[in-house]
PDB file of C-alpha atoms in Angstrom:
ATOM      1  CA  UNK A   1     -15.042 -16.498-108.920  1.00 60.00           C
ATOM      2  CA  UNK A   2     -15.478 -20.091-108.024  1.00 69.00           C
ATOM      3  CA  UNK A   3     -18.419 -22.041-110.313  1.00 71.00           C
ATOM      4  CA  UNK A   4     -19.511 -25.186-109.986  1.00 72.00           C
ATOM      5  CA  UNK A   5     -20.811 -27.600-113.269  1.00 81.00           C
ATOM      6  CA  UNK A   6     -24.423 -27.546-112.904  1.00 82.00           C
ATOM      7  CA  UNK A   7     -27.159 -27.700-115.648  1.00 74.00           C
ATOM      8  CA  UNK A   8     -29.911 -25.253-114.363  1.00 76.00           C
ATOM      9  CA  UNK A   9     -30.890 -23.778-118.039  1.00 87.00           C
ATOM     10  CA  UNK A  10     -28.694 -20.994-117.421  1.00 86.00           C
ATOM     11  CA  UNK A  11     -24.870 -21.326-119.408  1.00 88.00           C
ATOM     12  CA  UNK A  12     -22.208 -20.745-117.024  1.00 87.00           C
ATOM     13  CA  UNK A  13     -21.511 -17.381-118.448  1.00 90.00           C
ATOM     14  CA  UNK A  14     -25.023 -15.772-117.764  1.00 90.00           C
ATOM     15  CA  UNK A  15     -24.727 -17.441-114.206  1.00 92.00           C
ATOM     16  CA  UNK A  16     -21.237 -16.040-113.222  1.00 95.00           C
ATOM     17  CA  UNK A  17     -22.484 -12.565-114.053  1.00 95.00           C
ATOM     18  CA  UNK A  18     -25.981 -12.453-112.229  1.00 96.00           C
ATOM     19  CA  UNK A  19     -23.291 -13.837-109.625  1.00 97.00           C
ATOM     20  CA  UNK A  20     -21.461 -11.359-109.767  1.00 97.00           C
ATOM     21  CA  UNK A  21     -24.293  -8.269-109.591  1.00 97.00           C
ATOM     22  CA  UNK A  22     -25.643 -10.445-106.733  1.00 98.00           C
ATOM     23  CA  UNK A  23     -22.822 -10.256-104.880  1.00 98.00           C
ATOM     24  CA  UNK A  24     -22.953  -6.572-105.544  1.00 98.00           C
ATOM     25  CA  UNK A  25     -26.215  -6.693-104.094  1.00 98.00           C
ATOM     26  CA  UNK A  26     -25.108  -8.795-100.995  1.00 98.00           C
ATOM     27  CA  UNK A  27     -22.366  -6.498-100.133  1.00 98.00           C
ATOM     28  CA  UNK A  28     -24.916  -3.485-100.232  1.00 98.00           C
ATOM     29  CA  UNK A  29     -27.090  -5.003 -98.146  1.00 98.00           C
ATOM     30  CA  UNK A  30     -24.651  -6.131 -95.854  1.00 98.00           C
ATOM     31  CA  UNK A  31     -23.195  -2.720 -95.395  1.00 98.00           C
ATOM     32  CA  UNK A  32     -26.489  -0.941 -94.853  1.00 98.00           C
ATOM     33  CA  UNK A  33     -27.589  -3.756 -91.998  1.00 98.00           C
ATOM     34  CA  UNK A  34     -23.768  -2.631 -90.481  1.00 97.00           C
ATOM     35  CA  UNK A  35     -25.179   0.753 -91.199  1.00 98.00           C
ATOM     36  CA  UNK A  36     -28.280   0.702 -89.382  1.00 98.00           C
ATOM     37  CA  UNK A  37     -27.559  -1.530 -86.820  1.00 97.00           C
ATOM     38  CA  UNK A  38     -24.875   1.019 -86.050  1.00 97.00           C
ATOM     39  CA  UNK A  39     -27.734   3.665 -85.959  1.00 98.00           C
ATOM     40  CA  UNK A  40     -30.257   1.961 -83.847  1.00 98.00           C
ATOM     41  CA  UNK A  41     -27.000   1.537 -81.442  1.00 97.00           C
ATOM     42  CA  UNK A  42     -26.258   4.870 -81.496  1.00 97.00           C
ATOM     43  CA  UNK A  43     -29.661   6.908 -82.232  1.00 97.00           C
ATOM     44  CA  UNK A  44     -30.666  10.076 -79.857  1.00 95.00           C
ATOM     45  CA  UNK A  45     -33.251  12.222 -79.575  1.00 93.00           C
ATOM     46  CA  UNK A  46     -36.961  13.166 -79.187  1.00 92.00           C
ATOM     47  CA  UNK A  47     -37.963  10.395 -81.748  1.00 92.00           C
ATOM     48  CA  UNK A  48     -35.192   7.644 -79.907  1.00 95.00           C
ATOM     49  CA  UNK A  49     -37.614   5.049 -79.358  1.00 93.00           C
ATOM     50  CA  UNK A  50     -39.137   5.120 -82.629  1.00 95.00           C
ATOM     51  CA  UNK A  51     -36.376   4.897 -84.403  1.00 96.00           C
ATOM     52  CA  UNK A  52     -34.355   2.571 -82.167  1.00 97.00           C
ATOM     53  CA  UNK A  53     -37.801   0.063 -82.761  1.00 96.00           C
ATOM     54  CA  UNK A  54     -37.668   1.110 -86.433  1.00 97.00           C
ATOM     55  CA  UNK A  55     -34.052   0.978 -87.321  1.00 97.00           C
ATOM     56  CA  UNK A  56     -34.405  -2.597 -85.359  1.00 97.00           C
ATOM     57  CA  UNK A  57     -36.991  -3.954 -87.528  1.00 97.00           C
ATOM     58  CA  UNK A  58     -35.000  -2.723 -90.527  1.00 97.00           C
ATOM     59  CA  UNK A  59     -32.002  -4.291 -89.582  1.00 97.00           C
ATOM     60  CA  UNK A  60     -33.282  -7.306 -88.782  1.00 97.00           C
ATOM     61  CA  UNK A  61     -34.952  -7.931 -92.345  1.00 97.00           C
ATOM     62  CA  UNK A  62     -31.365  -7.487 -94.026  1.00 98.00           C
ATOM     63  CA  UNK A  63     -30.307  -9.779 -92.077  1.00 97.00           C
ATOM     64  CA  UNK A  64     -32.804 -12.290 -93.367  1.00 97.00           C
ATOM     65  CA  UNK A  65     -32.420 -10.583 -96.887  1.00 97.00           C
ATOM     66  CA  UNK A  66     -28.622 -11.231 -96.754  1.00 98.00           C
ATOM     67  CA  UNK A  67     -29.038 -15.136 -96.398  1.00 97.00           C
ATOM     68  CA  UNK A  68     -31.562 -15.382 -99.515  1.00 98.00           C
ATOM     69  CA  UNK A  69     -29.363 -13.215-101.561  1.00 98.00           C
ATOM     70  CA  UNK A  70     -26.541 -15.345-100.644  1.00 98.00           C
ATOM     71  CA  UNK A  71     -28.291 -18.526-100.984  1.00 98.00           C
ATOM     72  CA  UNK A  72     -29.406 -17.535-104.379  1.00 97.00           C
ATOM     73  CA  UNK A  73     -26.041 -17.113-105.616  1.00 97.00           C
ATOM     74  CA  UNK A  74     -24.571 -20.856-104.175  1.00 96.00           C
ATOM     75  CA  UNK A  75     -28.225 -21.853-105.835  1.00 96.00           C
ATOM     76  CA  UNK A  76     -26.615 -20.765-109.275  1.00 96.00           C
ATOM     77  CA  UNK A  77     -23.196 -22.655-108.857  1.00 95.00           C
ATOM     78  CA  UNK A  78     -21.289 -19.957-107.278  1.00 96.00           C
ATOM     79  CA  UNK A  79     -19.749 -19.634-104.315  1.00 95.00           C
ATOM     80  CA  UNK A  80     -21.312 -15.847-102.262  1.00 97.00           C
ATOM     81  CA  UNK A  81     -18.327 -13.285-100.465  1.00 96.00           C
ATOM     82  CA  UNK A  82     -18.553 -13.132 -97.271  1.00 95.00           C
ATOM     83  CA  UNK A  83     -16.030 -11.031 -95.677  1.00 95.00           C
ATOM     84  CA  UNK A  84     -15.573  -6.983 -94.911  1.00 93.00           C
ATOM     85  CA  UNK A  85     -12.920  -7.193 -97.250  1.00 96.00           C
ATOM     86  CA  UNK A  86     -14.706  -8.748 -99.972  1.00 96.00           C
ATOM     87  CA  UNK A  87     -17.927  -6.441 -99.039  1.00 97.00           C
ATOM     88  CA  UNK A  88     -15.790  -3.129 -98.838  1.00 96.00           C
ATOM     89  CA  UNK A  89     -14.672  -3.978-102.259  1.00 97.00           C
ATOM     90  CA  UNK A  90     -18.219  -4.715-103.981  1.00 97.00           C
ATOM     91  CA  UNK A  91     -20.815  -2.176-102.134  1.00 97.00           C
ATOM     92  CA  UNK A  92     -21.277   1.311-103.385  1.00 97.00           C
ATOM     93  CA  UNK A  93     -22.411   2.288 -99.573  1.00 97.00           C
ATOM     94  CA  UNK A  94     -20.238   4.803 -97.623  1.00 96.00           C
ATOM     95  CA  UNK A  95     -18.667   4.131 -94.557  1.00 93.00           C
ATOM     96  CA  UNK A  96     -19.646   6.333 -91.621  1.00 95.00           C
ATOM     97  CA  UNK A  97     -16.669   7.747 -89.827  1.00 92.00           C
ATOM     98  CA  UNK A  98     -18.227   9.096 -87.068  1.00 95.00           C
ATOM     99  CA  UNK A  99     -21.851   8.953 -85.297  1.00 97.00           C
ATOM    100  CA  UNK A 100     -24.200  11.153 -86.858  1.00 97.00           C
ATOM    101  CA  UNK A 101     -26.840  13.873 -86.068  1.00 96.00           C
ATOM    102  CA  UNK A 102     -30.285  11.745 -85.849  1.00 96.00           C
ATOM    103  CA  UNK A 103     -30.895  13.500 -89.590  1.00 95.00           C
ATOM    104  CA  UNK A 104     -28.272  12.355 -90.779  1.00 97.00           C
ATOM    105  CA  UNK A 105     -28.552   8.841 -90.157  1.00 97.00           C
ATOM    106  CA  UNK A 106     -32.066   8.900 -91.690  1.00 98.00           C
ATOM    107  CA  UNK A 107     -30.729  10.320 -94.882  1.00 98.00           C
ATOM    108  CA  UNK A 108     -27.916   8.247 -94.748  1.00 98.00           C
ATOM    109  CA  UNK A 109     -30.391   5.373 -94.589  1.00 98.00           C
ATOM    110  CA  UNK A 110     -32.797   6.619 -97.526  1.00 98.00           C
ATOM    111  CA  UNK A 111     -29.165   6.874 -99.404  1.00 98.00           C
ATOM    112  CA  UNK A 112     -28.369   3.237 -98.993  1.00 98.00           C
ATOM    113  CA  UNK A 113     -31.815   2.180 -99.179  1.00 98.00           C
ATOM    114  CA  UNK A 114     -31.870   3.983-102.932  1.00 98.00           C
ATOM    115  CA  UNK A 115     -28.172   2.400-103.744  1.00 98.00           C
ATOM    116  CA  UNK A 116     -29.678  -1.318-103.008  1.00 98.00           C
ATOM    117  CA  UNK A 117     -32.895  -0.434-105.578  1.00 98.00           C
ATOM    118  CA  UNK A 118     -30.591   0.870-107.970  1.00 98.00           C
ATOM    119  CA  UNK A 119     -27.867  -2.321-107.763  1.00 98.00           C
ATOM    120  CA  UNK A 120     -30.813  -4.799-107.991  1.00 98.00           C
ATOM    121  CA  UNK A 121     -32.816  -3.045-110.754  1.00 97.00           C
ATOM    122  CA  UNK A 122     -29.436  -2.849-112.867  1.00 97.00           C
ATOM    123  CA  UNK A 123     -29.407  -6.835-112.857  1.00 97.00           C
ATOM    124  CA  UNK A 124     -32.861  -6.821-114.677  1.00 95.00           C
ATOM    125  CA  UNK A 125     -30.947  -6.927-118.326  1.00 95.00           C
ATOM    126  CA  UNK A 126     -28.678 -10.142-117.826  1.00 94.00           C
ATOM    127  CA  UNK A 127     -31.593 -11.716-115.290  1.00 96.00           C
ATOM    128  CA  UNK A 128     -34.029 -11.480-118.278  1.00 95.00           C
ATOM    129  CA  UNK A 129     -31.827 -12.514-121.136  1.00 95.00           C
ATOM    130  CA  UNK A 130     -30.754 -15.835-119.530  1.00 95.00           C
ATOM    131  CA  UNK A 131     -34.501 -16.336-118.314  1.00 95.00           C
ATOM    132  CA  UNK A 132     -33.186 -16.592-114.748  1.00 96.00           C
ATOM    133  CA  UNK A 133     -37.054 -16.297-113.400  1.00 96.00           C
ATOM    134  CA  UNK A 134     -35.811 -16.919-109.467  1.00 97.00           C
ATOM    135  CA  UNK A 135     -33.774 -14.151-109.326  1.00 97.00           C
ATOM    136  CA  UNK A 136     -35.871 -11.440-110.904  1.00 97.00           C
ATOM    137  CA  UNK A 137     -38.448 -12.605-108.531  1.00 97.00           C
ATOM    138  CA  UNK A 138     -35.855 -12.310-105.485  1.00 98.00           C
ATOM    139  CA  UNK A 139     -34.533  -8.426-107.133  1.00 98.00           C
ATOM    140  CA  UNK A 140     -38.469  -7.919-107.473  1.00 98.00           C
ATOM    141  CA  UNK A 141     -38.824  -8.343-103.713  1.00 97.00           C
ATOM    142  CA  UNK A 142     -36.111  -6.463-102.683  1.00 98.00           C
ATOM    143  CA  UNK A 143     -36.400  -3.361-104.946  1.00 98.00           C
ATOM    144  CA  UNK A 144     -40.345  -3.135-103.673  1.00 98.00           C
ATOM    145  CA  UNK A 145     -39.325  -3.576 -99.755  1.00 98.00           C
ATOM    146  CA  UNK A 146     -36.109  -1.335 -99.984  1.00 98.00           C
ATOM    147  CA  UNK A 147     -38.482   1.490-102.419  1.00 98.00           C
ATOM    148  CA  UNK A 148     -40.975   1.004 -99.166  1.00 98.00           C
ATOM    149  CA  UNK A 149     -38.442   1.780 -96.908  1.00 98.00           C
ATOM    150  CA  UNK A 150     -36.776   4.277 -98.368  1.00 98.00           C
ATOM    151  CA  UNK A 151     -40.213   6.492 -98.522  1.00 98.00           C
ATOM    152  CA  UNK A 152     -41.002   5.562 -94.728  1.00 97.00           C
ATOM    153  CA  UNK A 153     -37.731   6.972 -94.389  1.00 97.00           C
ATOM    154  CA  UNK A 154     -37.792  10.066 -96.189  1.00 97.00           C
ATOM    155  CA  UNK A 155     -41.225  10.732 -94.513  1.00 96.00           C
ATOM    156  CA  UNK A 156     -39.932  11.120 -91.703  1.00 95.00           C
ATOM    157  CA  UNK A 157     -37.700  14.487 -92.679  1.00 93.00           C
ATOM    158  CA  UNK A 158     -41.051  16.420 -94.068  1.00 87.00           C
TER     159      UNK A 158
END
């Protein structure tokens, strides 16, 4: 991992590894935009244009999400991945290797929305000990939007 000399508060040690579970975090919310733009692609149905809008608005705050997570890492000295390769390598979020049933992509999508909580709530130990208040707020955000979500979501299979 490339780190730059900078004098934030934070020693280089404490910022190479909230680097590193941010670019965890990146990755897994890079592959679950992939995922759902895939979805709201590919969606059928009796509940298509709900979940075509909703899969849309979803995607569409990842990709904002995906740009502060990224910017948060350069912020602490680091340079953010950036490529499938690099992504395949850090997320925890499965491929899909064919379209699924309508169902299936909504569980599918509570899965990954639970796998981005989990990544950016295991950061809170190293994020507190180096005092690193900017990016527990940023995991803050993300873990209350993606918990949101991920109920929406699941209501939707009751």
């Amino acid at each position: 991992m490339n780190v730059q000399s900078i004098d934030i508060g934070i020693p280089e040690s404490g910022r190479l590894e909230i680097a590193a579970g941010l670019s965890q975090l990146l990755a897994d919310s890079y592959t679950l935009y992939i995922k759902t733009h895939y979805y709201h692609w590919n969606v059928t149905g009796p509940m298509f244009n709900s979940l075509h809008l909703m899969f849309e608005t979803q995607y569409n705050e990842l990709a904002l999400a995906v740009d502060l997570i990224a910017e948060r890492i350069r912020a602490l000295g680091v340079y953010a991945p950036g490529t499938y390769h690099e992504f395949s390598k850090l997320t925890v979020i499965p491929e899909d290797s064919a379209v699924p049933k309508t169902d299936d992509m909504i569980k599918n999508l509570v899965a990954g929305q639970e796998a981005v909580v989990r990544t950016a709530r295991s950061l809170f130990p190293i994020v507190e000990k180096t005092h690193d208040e900017a990016s527990a707020d940023l995991l803050t955000q993300r873990i209350q939007l993606h918990e949101k979500t991920a109920w929406m979501l699941r209501s939707l299979l009751e």
